[in-house]
GROMACS .gro file of C-alpha atoms in nm:
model
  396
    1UNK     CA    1  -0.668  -0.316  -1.490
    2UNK     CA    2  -0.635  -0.563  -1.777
    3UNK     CA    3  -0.685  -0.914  -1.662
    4UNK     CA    4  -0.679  -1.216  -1.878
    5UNK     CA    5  -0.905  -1.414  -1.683
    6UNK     CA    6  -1.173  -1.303  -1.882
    7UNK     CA    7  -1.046  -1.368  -2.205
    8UNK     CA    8  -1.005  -1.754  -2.080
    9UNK     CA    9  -1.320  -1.725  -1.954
   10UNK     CA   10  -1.485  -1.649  -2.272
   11UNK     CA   11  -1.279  -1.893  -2.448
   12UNK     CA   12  -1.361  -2.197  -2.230
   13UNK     CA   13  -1.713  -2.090  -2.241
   14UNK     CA   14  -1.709  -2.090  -2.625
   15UNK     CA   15  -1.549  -2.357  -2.623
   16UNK     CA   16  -1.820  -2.586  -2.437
   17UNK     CA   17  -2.120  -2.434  -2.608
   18UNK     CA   18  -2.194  -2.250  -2.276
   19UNK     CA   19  -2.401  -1.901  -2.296
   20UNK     CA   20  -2.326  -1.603  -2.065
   21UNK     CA   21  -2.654  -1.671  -1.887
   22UNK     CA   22  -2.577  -2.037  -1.821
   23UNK     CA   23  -2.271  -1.947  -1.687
   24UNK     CA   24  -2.444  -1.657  -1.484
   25UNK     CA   25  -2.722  -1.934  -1.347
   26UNK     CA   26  -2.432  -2.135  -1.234
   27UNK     CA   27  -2.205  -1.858  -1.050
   28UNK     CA   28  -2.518  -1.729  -0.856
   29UNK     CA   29  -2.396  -1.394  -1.061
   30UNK     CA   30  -2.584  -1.188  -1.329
   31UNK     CA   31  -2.526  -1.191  -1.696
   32UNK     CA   32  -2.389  -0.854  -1.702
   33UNK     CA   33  -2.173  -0.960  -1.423
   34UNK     CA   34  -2.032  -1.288  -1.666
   35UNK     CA   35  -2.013  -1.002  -1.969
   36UNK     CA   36  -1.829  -0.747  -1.791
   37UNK     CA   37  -1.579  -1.035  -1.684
   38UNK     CA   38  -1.497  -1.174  -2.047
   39UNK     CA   39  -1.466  -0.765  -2.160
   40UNK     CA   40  -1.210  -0.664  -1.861
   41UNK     CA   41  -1.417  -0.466  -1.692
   42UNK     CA   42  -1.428  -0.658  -1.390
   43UNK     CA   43  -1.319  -1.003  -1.291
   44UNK     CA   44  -1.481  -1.240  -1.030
   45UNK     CA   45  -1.424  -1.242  -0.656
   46UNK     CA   46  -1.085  -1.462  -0.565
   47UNK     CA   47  -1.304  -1.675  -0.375
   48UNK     CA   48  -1.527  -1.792  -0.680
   49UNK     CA   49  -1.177  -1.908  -0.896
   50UNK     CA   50  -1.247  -2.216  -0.742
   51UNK     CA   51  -1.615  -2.271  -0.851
   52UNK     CA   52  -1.518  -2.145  -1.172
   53UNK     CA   53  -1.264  -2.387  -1.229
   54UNK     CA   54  -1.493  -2.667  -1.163
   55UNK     CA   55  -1.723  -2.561  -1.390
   56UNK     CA   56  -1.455  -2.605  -1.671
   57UNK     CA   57  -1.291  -2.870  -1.504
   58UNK     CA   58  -0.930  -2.712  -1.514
   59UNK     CA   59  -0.735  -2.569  -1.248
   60UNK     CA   60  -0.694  -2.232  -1.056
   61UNK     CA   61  -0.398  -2.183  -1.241
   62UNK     CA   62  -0.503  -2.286  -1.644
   63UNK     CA   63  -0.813  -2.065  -1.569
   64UNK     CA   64  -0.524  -1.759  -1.437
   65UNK     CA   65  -0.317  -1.846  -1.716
   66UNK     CA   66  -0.021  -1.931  -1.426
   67UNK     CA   67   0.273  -2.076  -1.428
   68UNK     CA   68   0.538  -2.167  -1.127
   69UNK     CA   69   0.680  -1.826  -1.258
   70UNK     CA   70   0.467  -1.529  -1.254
   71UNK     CA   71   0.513  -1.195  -1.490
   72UNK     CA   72   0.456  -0.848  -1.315
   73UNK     CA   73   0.127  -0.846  -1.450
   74UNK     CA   74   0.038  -1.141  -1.315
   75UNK     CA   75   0.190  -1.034  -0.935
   76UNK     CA   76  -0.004  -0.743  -0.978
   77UNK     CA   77  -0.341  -0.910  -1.050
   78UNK     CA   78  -0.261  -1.109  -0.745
   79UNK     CA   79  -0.227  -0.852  -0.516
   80UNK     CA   80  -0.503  -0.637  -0.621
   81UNK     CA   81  -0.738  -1.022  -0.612
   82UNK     CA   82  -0.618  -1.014  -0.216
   83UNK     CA   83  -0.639  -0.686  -0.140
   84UNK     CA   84  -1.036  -0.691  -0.273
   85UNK     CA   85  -1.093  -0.996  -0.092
   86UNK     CA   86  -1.126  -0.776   0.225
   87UNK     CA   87  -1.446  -0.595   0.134
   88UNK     CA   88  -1.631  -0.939   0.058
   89UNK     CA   89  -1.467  -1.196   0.245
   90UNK     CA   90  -1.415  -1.306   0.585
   91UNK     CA   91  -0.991  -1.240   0.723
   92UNK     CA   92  -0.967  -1.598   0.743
   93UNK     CA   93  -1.084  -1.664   0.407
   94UNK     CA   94  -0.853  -1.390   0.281
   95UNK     CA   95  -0.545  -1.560   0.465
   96UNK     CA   96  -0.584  -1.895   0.344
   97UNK     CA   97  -0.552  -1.742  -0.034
   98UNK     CA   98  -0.299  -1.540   0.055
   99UNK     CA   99  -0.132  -1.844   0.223
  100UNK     CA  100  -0.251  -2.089  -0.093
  101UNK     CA  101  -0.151  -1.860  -0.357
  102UNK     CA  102   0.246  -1.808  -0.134
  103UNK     CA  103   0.277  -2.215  -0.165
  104UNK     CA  104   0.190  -2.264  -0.484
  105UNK     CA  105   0.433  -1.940  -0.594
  106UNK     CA  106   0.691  -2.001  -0.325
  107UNK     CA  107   0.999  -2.026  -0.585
  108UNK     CA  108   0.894  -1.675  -0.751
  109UNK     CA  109   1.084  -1.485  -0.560
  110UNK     CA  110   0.925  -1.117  -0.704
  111UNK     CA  111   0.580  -1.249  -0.618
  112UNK     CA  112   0.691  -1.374  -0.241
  113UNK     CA  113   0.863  -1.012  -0.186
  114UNK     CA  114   0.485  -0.911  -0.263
  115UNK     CA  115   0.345  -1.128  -0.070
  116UNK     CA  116   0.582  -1.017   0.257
  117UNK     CA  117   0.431  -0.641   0.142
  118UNK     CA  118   0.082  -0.814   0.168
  119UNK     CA  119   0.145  -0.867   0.520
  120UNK     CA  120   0.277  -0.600   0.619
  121UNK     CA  121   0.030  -0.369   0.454
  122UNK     CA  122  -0.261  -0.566   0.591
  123UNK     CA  123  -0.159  -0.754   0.954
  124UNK     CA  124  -0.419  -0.563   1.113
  125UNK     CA  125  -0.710  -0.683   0.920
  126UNK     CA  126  -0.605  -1.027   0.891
  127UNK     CA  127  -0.738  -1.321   1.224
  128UNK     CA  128  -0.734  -1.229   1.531
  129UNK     CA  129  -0.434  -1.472   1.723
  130UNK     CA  130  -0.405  -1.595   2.059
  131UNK     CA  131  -0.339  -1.343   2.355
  132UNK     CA  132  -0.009  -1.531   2.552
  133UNK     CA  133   0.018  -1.255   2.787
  134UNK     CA  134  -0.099  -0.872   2.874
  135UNK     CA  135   0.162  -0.667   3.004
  136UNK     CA  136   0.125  -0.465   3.279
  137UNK     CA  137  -0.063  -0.114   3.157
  138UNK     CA  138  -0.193  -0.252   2.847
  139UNK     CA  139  -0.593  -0.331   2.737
  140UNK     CA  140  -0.657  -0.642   2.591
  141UNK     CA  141  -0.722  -0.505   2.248
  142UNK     CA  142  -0.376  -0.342   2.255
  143UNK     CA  143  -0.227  -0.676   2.388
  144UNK     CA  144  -0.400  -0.855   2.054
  145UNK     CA  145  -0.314  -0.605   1.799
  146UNK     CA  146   0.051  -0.649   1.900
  147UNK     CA  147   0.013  -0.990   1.902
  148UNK     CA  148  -0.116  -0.993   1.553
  149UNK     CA  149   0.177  -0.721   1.405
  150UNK     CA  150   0.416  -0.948   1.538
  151UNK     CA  151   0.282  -1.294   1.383
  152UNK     CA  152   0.197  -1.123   1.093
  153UNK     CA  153   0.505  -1.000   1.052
  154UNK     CA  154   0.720  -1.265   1.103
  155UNK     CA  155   0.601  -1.449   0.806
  156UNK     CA  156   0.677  -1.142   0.603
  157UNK     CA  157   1.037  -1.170   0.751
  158UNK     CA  158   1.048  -1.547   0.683
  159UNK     CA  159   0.973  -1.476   0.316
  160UNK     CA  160   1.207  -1.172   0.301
  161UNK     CA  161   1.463  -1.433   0.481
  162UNK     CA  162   1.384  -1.696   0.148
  163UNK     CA  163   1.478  -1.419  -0.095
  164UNK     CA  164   1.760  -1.283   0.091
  165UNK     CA  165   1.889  -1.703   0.115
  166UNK     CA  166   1.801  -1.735  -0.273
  167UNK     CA  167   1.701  -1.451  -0.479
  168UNK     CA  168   1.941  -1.267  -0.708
  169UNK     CA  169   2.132  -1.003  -0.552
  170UNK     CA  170   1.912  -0.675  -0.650
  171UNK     CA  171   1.595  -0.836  -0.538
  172UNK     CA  172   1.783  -1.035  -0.154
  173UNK     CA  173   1.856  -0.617  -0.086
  174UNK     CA  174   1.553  -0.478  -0.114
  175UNK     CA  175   1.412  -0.774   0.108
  176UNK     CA  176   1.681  -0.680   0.347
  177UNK     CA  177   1.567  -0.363   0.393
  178UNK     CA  178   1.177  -0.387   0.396
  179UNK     CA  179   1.299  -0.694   0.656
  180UNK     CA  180   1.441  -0.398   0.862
  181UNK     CA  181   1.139  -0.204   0.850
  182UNK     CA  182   0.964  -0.545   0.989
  183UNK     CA  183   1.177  -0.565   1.290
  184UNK     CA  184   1.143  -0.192   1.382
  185UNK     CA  185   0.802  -0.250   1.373
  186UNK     CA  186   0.839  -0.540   1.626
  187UNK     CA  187   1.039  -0.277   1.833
  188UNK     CA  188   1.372  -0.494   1.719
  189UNK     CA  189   1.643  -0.215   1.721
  190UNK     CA  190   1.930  -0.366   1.755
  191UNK     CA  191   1.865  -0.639   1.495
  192UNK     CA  192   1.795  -0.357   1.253
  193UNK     CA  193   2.123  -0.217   1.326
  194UNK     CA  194   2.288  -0.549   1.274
  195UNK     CA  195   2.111  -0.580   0.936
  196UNK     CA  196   2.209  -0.188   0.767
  197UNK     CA  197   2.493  -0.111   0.964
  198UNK     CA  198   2.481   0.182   1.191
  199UNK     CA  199   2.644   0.488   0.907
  200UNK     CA  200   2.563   0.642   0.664
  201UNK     CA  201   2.715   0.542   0.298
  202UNK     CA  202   2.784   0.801   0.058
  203UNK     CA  203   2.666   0.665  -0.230
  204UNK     CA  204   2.646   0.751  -0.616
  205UNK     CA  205   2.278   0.721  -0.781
  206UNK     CA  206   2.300   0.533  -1.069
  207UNK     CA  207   2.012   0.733  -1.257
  208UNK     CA  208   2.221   1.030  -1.343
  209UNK     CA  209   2.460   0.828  -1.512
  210UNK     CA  210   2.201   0.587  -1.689
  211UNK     CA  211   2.047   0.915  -1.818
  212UNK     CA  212   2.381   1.099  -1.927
  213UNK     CA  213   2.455   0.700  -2.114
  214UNK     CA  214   2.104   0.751  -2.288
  215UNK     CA  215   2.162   1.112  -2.355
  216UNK     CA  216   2.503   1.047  -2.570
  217UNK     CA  217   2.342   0.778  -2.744
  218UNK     CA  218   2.065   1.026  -2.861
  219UNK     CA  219   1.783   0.852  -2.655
  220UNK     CA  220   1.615   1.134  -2.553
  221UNK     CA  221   1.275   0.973  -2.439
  222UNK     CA  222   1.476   0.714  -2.240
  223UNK     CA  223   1.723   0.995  -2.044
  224UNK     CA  224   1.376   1.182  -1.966
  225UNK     CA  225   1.217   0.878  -1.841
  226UNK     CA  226   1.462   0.783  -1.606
  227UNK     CA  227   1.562   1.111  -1.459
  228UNK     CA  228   1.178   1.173  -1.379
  229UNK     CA  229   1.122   0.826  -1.217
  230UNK     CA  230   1.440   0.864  -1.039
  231UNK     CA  231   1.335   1.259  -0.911
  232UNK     CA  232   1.005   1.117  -0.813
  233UNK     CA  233   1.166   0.816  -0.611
  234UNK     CA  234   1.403   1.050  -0.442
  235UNK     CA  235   1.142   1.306  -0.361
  236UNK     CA  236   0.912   1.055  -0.207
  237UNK     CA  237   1.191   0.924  -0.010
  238UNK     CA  238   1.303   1.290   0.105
  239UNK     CA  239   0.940   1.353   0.230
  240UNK     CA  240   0.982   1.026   0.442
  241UNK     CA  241   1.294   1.152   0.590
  242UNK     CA  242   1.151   1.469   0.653
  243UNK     CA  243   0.868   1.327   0.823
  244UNK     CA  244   1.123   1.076   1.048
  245UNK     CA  245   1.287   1.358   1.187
  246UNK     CA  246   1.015   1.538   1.257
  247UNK     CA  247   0.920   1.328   1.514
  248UNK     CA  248   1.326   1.350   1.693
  249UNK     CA  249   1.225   1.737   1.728
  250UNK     CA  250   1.030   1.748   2.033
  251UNK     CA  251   1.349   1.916   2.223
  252UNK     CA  252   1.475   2.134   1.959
  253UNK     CA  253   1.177   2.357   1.873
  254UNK     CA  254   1.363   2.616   1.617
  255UNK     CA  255   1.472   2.320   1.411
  256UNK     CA  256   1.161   2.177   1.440
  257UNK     CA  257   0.959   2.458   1.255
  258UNK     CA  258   1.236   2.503   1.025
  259UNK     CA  259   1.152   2.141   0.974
  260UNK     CA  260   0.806   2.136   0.908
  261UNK     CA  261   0.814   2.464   0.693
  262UNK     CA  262   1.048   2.311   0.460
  263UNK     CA  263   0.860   2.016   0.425
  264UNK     CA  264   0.563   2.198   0.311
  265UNK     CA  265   0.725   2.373   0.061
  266UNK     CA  266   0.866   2.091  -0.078
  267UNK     CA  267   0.545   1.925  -0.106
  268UNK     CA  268   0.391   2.247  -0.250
  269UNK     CA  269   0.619   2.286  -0.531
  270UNK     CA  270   0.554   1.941  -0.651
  271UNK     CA  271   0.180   1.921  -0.616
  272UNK     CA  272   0.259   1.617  -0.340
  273UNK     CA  273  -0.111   1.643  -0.222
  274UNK     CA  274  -0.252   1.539  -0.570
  275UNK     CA  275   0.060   1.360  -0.673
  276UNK     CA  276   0.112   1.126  -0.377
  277UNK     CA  277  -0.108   1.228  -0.046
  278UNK     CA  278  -0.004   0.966   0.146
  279UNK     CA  279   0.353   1.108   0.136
  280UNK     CA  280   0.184   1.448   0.273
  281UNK     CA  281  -0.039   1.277   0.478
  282UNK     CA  282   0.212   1.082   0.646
  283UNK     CA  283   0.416   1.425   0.696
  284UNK     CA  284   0.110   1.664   0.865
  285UNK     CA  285   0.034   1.313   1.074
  286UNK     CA  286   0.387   1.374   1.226
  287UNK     CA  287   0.405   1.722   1.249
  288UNK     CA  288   0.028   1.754   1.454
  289UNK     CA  289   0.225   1.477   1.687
  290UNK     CA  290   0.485   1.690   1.779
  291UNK     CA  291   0.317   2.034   1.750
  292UNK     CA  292   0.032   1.887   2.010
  293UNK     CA  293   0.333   1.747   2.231
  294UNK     CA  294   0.452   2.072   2.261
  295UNK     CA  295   0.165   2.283   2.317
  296UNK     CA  296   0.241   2.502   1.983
  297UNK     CA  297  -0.179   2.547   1.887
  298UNK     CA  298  -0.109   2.743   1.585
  299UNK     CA  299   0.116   2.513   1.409
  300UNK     CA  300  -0.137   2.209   1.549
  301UNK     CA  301  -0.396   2.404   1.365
  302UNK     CA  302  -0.223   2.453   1.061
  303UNK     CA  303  -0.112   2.155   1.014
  304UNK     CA  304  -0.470   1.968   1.091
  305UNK     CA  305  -0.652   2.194   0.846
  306UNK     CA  306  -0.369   2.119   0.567
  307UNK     CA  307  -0.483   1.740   0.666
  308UNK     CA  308  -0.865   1.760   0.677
  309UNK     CA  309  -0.803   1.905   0.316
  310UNK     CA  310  -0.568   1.662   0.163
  311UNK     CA  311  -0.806   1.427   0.300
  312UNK     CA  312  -1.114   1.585   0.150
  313UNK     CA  313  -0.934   1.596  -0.184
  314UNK     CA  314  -0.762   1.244  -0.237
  315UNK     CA  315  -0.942   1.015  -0.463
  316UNK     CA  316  -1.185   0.731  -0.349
  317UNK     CA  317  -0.916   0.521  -0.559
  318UNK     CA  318  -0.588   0.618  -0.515
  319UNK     CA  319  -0.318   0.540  -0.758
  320UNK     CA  320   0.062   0.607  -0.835
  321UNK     CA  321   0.051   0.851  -1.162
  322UNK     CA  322   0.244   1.171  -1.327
  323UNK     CA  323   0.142   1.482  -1.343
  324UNK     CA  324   0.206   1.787  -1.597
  325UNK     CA  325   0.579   1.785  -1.445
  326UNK     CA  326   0.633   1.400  -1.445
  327UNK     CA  327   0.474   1.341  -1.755
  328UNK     CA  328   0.736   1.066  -1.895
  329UNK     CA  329   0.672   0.843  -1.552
  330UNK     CA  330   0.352   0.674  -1.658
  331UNK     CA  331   0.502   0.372  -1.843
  332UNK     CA  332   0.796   0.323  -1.554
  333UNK     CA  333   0.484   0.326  -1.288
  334UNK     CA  334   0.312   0.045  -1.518
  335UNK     CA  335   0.578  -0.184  -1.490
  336UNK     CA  336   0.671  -0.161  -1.121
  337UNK     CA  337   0.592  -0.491  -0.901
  338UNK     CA  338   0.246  -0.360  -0.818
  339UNK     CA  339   0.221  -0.150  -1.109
  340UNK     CA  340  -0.018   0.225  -1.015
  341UNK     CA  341  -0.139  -0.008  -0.713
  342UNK     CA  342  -0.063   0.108  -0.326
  343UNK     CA  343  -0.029  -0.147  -0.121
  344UNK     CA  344  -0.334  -0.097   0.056
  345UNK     CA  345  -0.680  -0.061  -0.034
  346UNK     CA  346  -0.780   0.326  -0.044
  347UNK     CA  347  -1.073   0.329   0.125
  348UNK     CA  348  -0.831   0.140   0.436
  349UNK     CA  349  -0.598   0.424   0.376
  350UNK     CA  350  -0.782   0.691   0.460
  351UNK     CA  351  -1.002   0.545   0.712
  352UNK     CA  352  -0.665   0.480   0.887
  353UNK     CA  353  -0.547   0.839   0.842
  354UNK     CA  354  -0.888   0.967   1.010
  355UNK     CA  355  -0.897   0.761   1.230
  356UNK     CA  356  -0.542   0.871   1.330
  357UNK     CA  357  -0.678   1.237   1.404
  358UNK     CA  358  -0.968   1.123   1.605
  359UNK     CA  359  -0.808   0.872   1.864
  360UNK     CA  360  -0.467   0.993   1.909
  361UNK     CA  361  -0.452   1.118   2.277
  362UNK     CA  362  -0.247   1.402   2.245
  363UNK     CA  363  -0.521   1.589   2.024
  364UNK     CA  364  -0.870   1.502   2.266
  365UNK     CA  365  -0.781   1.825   2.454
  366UNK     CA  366  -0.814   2.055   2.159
  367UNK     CA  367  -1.163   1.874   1.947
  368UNK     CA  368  -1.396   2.095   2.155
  369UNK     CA  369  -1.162   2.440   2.101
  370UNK     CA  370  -1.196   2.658   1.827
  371UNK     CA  371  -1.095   2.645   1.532
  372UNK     CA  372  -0.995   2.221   1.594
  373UNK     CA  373  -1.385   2.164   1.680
  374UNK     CA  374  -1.505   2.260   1.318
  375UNK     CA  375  -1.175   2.096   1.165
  376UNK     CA  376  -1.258   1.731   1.364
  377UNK     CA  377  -1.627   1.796   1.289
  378UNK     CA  378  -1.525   1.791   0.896
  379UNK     CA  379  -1.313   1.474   1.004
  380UNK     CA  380  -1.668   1.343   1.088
  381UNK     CA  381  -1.836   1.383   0.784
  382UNK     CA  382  -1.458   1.205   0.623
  383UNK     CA  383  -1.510   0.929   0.878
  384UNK     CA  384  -1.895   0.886   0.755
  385UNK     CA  385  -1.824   0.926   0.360
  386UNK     CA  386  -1.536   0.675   0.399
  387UNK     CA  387  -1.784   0.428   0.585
  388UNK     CA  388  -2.057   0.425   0.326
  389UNK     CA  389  -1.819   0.442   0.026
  390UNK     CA  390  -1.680   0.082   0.155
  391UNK     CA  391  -2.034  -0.033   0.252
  392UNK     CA  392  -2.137   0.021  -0.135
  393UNK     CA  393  -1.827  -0.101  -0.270
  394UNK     CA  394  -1.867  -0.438  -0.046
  395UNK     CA  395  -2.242  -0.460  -0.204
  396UNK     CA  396  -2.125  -0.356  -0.543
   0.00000   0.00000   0.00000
């Protein structure tokens, strides 16, 4: 990731007469650490912008090369700052930047749309908040992670409320519906409803007709690009609807397999386990659910093997990318708010999928049967890898 920090870095550094190891002495870092900053191929910990600053007496934002408007590139370095913050700092640390950085940005309104996917991507890892009440049938550490989804996100929905109030049109609707996805987390139905409406539209995609425009015009590279970005939008979106209804199968087993064996044909015709596991992931997750709900063992086992492998196969660092069929999507995926970013550090990812398999109730009955005992033992070794992979990386 290309970060400009360093450049400004070196230049200030230059500028004062300062050598790499003077500046190393000072940061508590090594020299190589100060080099590999001023070349790009790392940049220092969010929480040392301050010191660093100090040191050249400027500000936070000269040294960032900010202004009250930020560029995609710069929402991007942002995010991926926060998101690394976890494996170093304390949550409370991490949410006072986050909180900082939202203040000091809060008339950008790309960059506070980001910020709202911060939250929501991360309200679990963030302070723990006060406990009002524990309702009847709940633990305590059920009644506090609720607590925390719902503070968490409710300041994502007050930002997507500031951008739906002020932003242009384009960026007020996707607010508006990532704002929905907020309240259905916070088990908020009926204010869902109220925001989308309770049809469907028909609608008319755009892409096809930005493509055809291209296409007459003799643009040949731009019609290809769009048309791919738009077939891998759609497809990811498909797989999500696929995996929502899924889980509205449990009474209507027929149309349930029919359901699931669809799904994994769509995702095996475009490669969606290398291309964008999560989607896949997210899919299996759903379909071991119901399959366990219902008894159905050889679909459960399927479907957990497929899982254990897509698992075993995604990257340590997992990114949005083509592939030999979307090879014209690269450059579309670069400028994107977050860029080849997910939302969520990896190593969280996956750990959260794992951890999925192991504690949902529905599957403790079946970890000591054959063949799920040697398929959860593999989820084991995941759940160990995973764990020392994010011990080095916090050491690193």
């Amino acid at each position: 990731m290309d970060l400009p920090i360093g450049e400004e870095i070196a230049r200030r550094r230059k500028q004062r007469g300062i050598t790499q190891q003077e500046l190393a002495v000072f940061m508590n870092v090594s020299k190589a650490s100060v080099s590999k900053w001023e070349t790009g191929q790392s940049y220092p910990d969010i929480t040392s912008l301050p010191l660093l600053a100090a040191y050249f007496d400027c500000s936070v934002d000269e040294l960032l090369i900010l202004d009250s408007q930020l560029s995609p590139k710069e929402i991007q370095r942002i995010y991926q700052l926060l998101k690394d913050a976890f494996q170093t700092k304390t949550s409370t640390e991490v949410l006072a930047l986050a909180q900082s950085f939202t203040k000091r940005y809060y008339s950008c309104y790309p960059f506070l749309l980001q910020m709202g996917s911060f939250y929501l991507n991360h309200w679990d890892l963030l302070p723990d908040v006060p406990v009002e009440s524990i309702p009847e049938g709940q633990t305590y550490e059920n009644a506090l992670m609720e607590a925390k989804k719902n503070t968490y996100l409710k300041e994502a929905e007050t930002l997507y409320q500031r951008i739906m109030d002020q932003g242009d049109s384009e960026l007020a609707q996707q607010a508006k519906q990532i704002d929905a996805y907020c309240l259905l987390m916070r088990n908020k139905p009926e204010e869902v409803l109220a925001i989308l409406g309770t049809k469907t539209l028909s609608f008319l995609p755009s892409e096809p007709l930005i493509a055809a425009a291209f296409q007459q015009n003799n643009q040949l590279q731009q019609a290809e690009i769009v048309t791919q970005s738009a077939i891998y939008q759609y497809l990811i979106i498909f797989m999500s609807l696929l995996t929502n209804y899924l889980a509205m199968l449990t009474q209507d087993e027929e149309q349930l397999e029919k359901n699931y064996a669809r799904g994994l044909a769509l995702s095996e015709s475009f490669h969606l386990a290398e291309l964008h596991p999560i989607s896949v992931l997210n899919f299996l997750a759903a379909g071991m659910v119901s399959f366990a709900a219902l008894g159905k063992e050889d679909l459960l086992a399927d479907a957990l093997e497929k899982y254990v492998k897509t698992i075993a196969t995604t990257p340590e660092e997992i990114v949005l990318k083509g592939d030999d069929y979307f090879n014209s999507i690269d450059e579309w995926i670069s400028e994107l708010e977050l860029g080849s970013q997910i939302p969520r550090n990896s190593g969280s990812v996956k750990k959260q999928f794992i951890e999925l398999a192991q504690l949902t109730p529905l599957f403790e009955p079946y970890q000591e049967k054959p063949p799920f005992k040697e398929l959860f033992q593999r989820l084991s070794k995941l759940a160990e890898q995973a764990s020392n992979s994010q011990r080095s990386d916090s050491h690193g």
